[in-house]
C-alpha positions as semicolon CSV with decimal commas, in nm:
position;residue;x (nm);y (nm);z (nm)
1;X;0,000;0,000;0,000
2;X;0,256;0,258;0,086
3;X;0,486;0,190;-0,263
4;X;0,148;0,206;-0,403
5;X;0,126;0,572;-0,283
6;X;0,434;0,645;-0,307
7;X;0,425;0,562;-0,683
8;X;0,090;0,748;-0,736
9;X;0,245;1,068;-0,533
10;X;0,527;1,086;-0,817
11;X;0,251;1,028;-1,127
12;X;-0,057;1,189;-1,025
13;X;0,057;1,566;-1,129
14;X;0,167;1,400;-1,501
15;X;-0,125;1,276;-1,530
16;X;-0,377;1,548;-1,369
17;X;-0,496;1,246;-1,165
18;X;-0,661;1,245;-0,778
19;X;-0,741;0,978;-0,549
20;X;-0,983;0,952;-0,324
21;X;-1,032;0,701;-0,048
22;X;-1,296;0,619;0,150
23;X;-1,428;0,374;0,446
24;X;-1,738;0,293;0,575
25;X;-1,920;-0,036;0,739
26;X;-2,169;-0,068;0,478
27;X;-1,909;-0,042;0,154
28;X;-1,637;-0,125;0,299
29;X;-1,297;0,035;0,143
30;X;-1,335;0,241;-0,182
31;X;-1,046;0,408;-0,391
32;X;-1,162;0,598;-0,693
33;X;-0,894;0,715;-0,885
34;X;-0,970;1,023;-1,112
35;X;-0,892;1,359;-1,259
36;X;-0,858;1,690;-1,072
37;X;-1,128;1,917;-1,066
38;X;-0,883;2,178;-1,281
39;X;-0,839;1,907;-1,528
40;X;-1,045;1,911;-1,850
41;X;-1,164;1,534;-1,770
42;X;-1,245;1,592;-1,454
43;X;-1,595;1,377;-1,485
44;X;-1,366;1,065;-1,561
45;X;-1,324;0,814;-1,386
46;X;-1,007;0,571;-1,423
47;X;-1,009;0,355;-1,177
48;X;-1,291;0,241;-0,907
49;X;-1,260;-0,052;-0,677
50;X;-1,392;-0,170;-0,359
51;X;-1,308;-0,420;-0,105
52;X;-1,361;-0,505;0,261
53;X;-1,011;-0,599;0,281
54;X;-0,792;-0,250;0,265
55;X;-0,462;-0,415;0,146
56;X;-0,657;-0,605;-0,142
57;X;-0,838;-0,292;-0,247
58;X;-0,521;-0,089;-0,310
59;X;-0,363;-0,365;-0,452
60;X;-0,634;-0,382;-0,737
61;X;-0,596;-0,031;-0,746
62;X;-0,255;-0,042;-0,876
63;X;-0,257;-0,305;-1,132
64;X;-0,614;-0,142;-1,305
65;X;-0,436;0,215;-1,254
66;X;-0,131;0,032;-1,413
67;X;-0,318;-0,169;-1,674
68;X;-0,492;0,193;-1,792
69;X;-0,186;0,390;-1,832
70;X;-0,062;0,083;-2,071
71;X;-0,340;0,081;-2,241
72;X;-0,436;0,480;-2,284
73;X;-0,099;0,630;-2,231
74;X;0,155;0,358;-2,367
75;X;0,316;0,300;-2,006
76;X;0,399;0,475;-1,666
């Protein structure tokens, strides 16, 4: 979890991207990864995941944030 944001801390101003994390007994973890509200995309969404385990939910954070940026940006 921490390279995870470590790794996202060093992107997320390339990219125009924000994260936002959230808990709650009823949903459990959610990490929504997106654009800044500056950023022309802002409405996008790029990644959205949920999971009651916090661990698991960043890890498939990473690999659909990671699987995007192959896909739409050629890499990361």
């Amino acid at each position: 979890m921490e390279s995870f944001l470590k790794w996202f801390d060093e992107i997320a101003d390339n990219y125009g991207f924000a994260m936002d994390i959230r808990y709650s007994s009823i949903v459990d973890w959610s990490i929504t990864i997106g654009y800044k509200y500056t950023h022309p995309n802002k409405d996008d969404t790029v990644v959205q995941v949920q999971d009651c385990d916090i661990d698991l939910a960043f890890a498939k954070a990473q690999v659909q944030l990671k699987e995007w940026l192959l896909k739409n940006k050629g890499g990361y």
